[in-house]
Coordinates of C-alpha atoms in Angstrom, one line a residue:
Chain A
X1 CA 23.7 -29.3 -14.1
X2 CA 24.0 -25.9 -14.3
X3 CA 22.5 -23.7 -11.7
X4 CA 20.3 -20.8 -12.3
X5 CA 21.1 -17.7 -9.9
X6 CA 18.3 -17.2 -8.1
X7 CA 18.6 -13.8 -5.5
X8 CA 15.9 -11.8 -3.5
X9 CA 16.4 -8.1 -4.1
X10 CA 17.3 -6.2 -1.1
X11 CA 15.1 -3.4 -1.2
X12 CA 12.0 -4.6 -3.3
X13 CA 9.3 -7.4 -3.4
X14 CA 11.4 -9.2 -6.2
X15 CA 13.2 -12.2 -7.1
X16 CA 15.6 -12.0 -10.2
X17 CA 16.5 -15.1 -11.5
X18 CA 19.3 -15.3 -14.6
X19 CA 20.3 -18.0 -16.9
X20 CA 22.5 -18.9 -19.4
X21 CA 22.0 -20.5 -22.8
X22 CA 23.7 -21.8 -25.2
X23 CA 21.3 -20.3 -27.6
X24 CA 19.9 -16.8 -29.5
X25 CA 17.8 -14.6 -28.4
X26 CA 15.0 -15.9 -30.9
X27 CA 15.1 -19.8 -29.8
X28 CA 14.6 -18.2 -26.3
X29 CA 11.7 -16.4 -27.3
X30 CA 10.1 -19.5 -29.4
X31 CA 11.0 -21.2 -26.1
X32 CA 9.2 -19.0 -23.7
X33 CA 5.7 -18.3 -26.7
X34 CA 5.6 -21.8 -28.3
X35 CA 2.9 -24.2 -26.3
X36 CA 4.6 -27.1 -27.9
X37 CA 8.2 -26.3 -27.2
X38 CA 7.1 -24.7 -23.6
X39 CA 5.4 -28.0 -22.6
X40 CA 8.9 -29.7 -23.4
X41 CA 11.1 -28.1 -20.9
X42 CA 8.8 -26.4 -18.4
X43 CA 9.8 -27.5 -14.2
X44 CA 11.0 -30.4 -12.6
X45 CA 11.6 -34.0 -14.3
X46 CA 9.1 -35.3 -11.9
X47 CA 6.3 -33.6 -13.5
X48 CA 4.8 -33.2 -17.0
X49 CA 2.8 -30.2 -18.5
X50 CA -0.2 -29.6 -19.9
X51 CA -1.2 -26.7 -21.3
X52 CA -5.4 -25.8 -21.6
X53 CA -5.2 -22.7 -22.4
X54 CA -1.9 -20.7 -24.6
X55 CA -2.2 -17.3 -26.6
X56 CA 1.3 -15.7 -26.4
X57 CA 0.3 -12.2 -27.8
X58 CA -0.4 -8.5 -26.0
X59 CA -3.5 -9.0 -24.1
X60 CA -3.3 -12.6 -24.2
X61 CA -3.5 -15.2 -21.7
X62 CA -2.4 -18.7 -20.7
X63 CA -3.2 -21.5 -18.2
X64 CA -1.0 -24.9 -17.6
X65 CA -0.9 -27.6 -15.5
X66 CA 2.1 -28.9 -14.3
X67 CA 1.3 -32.9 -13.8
X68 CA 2.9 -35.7 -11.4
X69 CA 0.4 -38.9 -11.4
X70 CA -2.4 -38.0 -9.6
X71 CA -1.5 -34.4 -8.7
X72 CA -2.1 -31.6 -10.3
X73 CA -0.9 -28.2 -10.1
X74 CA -2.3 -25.1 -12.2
X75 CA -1.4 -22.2 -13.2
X76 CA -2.2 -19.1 -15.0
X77 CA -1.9 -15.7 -15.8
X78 CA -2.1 -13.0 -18.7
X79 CA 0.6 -11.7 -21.1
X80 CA 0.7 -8.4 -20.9
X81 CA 3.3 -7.6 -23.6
X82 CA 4.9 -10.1 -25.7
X83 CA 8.0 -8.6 -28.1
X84 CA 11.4 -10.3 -29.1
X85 CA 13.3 -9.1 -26.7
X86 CA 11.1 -8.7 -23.6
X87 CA 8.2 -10.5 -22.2
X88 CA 5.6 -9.1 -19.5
X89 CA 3.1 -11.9 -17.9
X90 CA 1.5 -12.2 -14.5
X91 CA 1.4 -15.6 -12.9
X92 CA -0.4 -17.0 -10.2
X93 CA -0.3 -20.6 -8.7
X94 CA -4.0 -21.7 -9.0
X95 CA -3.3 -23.2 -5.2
X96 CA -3.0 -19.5 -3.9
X97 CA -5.3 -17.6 -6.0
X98 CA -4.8 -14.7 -4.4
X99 CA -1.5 -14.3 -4.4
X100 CA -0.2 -12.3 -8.1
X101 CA 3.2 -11.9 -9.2
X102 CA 4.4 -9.7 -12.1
X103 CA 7.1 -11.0 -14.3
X104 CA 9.2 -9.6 -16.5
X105 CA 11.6 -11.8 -18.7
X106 CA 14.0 -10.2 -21.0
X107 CA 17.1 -11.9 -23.4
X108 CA 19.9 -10.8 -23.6
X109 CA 22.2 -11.9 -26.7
X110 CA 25.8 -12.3 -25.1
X111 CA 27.4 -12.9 -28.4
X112 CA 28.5 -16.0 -30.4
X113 CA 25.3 -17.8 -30.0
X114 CA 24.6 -17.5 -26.3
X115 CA 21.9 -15.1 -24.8
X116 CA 21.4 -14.3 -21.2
X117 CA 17.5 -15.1 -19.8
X118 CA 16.8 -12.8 -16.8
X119 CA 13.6 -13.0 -14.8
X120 CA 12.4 -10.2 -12.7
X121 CA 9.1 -11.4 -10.2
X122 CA 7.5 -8.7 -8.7
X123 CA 5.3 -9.3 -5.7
X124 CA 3.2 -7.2 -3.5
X125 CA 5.4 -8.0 -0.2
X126 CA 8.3 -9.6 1.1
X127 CA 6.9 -12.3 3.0
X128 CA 5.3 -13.5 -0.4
X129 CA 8.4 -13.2 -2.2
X130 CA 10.2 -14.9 1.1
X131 CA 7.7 -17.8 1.4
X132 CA 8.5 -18.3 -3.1
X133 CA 11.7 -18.8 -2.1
X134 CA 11.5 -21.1 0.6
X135 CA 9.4 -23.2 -1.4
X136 CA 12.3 -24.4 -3.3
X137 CA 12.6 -23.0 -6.6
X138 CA 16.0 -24.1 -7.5
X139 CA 16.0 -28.0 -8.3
X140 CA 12.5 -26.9 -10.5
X141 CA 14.1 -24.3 -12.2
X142 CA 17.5 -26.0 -12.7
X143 CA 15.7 -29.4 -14.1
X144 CA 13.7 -27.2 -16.7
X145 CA 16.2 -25.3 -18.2
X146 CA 18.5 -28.6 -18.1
X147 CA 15.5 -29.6 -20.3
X148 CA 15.6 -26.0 -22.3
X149 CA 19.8 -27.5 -22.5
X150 CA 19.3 -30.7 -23.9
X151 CA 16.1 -28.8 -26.9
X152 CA 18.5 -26.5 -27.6
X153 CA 21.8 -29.4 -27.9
X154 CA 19.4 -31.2 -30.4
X155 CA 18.5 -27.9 -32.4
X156 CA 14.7 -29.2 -31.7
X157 CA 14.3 -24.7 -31.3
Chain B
X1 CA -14.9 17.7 -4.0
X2 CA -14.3 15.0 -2.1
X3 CA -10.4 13.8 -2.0
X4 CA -9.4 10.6 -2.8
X5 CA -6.5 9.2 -0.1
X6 CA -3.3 8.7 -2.2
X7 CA -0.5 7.2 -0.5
X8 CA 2.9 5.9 -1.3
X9 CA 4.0 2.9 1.0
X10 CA 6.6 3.0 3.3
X11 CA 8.7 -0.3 2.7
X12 CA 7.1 -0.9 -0.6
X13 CA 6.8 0.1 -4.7
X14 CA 3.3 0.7 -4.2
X15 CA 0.6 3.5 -4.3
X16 CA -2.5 3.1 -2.3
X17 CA -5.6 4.8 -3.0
X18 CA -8.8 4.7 -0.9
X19 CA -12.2 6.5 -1.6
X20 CA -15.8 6.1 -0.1
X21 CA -19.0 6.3 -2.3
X22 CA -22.4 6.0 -2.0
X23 CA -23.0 3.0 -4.2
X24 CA -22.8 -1.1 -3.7
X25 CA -19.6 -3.1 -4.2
X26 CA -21.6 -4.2 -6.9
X27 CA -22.5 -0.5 -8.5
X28 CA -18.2 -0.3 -8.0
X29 CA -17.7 -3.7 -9.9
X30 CA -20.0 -2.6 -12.7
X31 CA -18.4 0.8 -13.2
X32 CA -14.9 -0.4 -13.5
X33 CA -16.2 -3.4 -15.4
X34 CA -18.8 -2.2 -18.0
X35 CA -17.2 -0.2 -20.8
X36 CA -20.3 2.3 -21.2
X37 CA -20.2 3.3 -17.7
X38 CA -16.4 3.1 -17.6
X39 CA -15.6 5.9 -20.2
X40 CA -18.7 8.1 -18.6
X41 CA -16.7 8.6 -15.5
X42 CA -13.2 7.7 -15.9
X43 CA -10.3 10.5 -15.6
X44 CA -10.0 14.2 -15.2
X45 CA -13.2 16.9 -16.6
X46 CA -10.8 18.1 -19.2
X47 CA -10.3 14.8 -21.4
X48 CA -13.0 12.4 -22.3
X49 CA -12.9 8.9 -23.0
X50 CA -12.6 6.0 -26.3
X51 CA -12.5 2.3 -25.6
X52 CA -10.5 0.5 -28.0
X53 CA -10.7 -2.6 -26.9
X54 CA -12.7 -3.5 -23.5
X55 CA -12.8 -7.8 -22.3
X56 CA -13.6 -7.8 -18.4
X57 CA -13.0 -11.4 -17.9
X58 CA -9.9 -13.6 -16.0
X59 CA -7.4 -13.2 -18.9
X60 CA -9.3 -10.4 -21.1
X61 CA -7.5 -7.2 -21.5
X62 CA -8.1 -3.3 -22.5
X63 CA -7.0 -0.2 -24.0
X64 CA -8.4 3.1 -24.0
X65 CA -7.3 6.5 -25.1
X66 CA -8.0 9.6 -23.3
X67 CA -8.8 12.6 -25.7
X68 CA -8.2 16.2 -25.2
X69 CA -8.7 18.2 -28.5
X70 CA -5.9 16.8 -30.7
X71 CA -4.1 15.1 -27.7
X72 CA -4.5 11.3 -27.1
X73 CA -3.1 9.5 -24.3
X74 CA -3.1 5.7 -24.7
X75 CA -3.2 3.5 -21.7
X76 CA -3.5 -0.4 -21.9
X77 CA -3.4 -3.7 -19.5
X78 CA -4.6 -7.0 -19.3
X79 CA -7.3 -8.7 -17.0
X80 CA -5.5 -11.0 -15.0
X81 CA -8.4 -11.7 -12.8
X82 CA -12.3 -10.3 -12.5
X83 CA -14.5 -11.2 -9.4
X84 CA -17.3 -9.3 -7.8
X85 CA -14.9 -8.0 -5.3
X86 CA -11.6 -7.7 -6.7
X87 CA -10.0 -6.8 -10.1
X88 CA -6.1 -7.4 -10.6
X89 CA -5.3 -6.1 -13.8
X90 CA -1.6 -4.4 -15.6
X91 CA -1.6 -0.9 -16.8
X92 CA 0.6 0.6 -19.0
X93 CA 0.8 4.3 -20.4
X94 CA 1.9 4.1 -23.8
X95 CA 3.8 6.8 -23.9
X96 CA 6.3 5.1 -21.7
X97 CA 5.6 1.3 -22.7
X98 CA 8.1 -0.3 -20.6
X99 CA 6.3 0.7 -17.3
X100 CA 3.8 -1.5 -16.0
X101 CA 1.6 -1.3 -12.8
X102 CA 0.0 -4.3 -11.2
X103 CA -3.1 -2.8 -9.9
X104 CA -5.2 -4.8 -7.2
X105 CA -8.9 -3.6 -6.6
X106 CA -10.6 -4.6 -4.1
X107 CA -14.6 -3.2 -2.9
X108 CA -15.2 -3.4 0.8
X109 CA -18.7 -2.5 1.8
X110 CA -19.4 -0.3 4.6
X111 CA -22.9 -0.9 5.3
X112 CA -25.4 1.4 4.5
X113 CA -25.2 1.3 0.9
X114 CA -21.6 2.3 0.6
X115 CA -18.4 0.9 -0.3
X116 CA -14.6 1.3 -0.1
X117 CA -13.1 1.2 -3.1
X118 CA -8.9 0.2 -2.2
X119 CA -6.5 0.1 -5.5
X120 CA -3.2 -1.0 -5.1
X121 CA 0.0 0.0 -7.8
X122 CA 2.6 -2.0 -7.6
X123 CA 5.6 -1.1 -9.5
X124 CA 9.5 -2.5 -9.9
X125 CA 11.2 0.7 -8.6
X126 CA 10.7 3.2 -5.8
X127 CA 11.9 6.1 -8.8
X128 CA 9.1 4.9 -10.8
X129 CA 6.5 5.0 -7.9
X130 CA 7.7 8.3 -7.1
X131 CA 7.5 9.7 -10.8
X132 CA 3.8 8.7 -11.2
X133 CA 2.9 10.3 -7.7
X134 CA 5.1 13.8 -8.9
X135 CA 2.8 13.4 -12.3
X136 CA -0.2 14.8 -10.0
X137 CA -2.3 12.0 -10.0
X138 CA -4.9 13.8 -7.5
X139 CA -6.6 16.0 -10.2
X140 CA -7.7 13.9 -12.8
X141 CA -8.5 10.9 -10.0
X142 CA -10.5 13.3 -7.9
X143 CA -12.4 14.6 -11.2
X144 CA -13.1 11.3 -12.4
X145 CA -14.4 10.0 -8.5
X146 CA -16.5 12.8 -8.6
X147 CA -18.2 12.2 -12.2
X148 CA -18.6 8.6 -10.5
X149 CA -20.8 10.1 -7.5
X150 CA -22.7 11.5 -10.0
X151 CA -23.9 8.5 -11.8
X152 CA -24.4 7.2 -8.8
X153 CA -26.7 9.8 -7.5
X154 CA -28.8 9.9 -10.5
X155 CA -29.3 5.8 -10.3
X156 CA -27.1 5.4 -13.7
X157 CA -25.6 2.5 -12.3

């Protein structure tokens, strides 16, 4: 499985997070705006997603569930700006409601095919970002895109 | 006049500004909420305000354009969340549309009728707090505070 890279900033509240695919900027974008393609790929095997609420435009918003039996963990946020190249959201675990983080995702086409996904979360202070990172984003992360992988393989984007 | 406190943080991307009026958390919630009373008060004496778009509600968003003679400046955001005391929203000048601010309001009564009013602007760069405080926000945030008194006083909210 490939790894994501993962890193806290060292002198802001952020976490940058960068990806490769084997796919174009485009099927990124589709990935990242399409409820039905999102659902697909989003976070760890263990869970599944549901979205309630998707409208992937400036101004927009978006709500989701991600599902393991019983549990239930929700999530939502607004899209500030939604463009090919670039997209500007804020996200908030419904479990901590008051805790916001802005992030940025841009894609960046590396040529023959393969684009670049970077991830820039911007929080208001480094014990927040510190206690996101202790929470164990990797195997999450890593399992989802191995998911995004496997869409992309089967040319379901 | 009185002067709005507007402070950059030490250890982080973020602008503080603090102000006292003479008005309920509640008067505060409707004038940042209500579009009619927003564009009464908002920004410096020499500009005046249109609403384009105005949807105060968890996942709404905004734009507005402030007018001086032939000059417009464009500012838009979403609503990430709206509760009585506390409004997290993104903000964008358009004339530089890769910027975003996550802004945190928050209304802390004093007693007495009066309330606190805290907003908190976080950005993604220290050189991009730092250009928005060299912009000379004090100005236009102590002319707009000051039309806000004024509604206040005359029972307009």
């Amino acid at each position: 499985m490939t790894e994501a890279k993962i890193e806290a900033d060292k002198e802001l509240p952020i976490i940058r997070t960068t990806r490769d695919f084997e796919g174009t900027a485009e099927q990124l974008f589709r990935a990242h705006t399409d409820p039905e393609l999102f659902q697909q790929w989003c976070g760890p095997d263990s869970t599944s997603v549901r979205i309630d609420h998707w409208d992937a435009r400036d101004g927009g918003s978006w709500r989701y569930a991600a599902v393991r039996g019983d549990e239930e963990y929700r999530f939502r946020g607004c899209f500030h700006e939604v463009r090919p190249d670039r997209i500007v959201q804020t996200f908030t675990f419904e479990g901590a409601p008051d805790g916001v983080a802005l992030e940025t995702m841009t894609f960046e086409e590396l040529g023959g095919g393969r684009t670049r996904l970077h991830i820039q979360s911007l929080v208001d202070s480094f014990e927040g970002r510190d206690a996101w990172l202790r929470g164990g984003m990797q195997t999450g992360v890593d399992e989802g895109y191995t998911k995004l992988d496997g869409l992309l393989a089967r040319g379901a984007l």
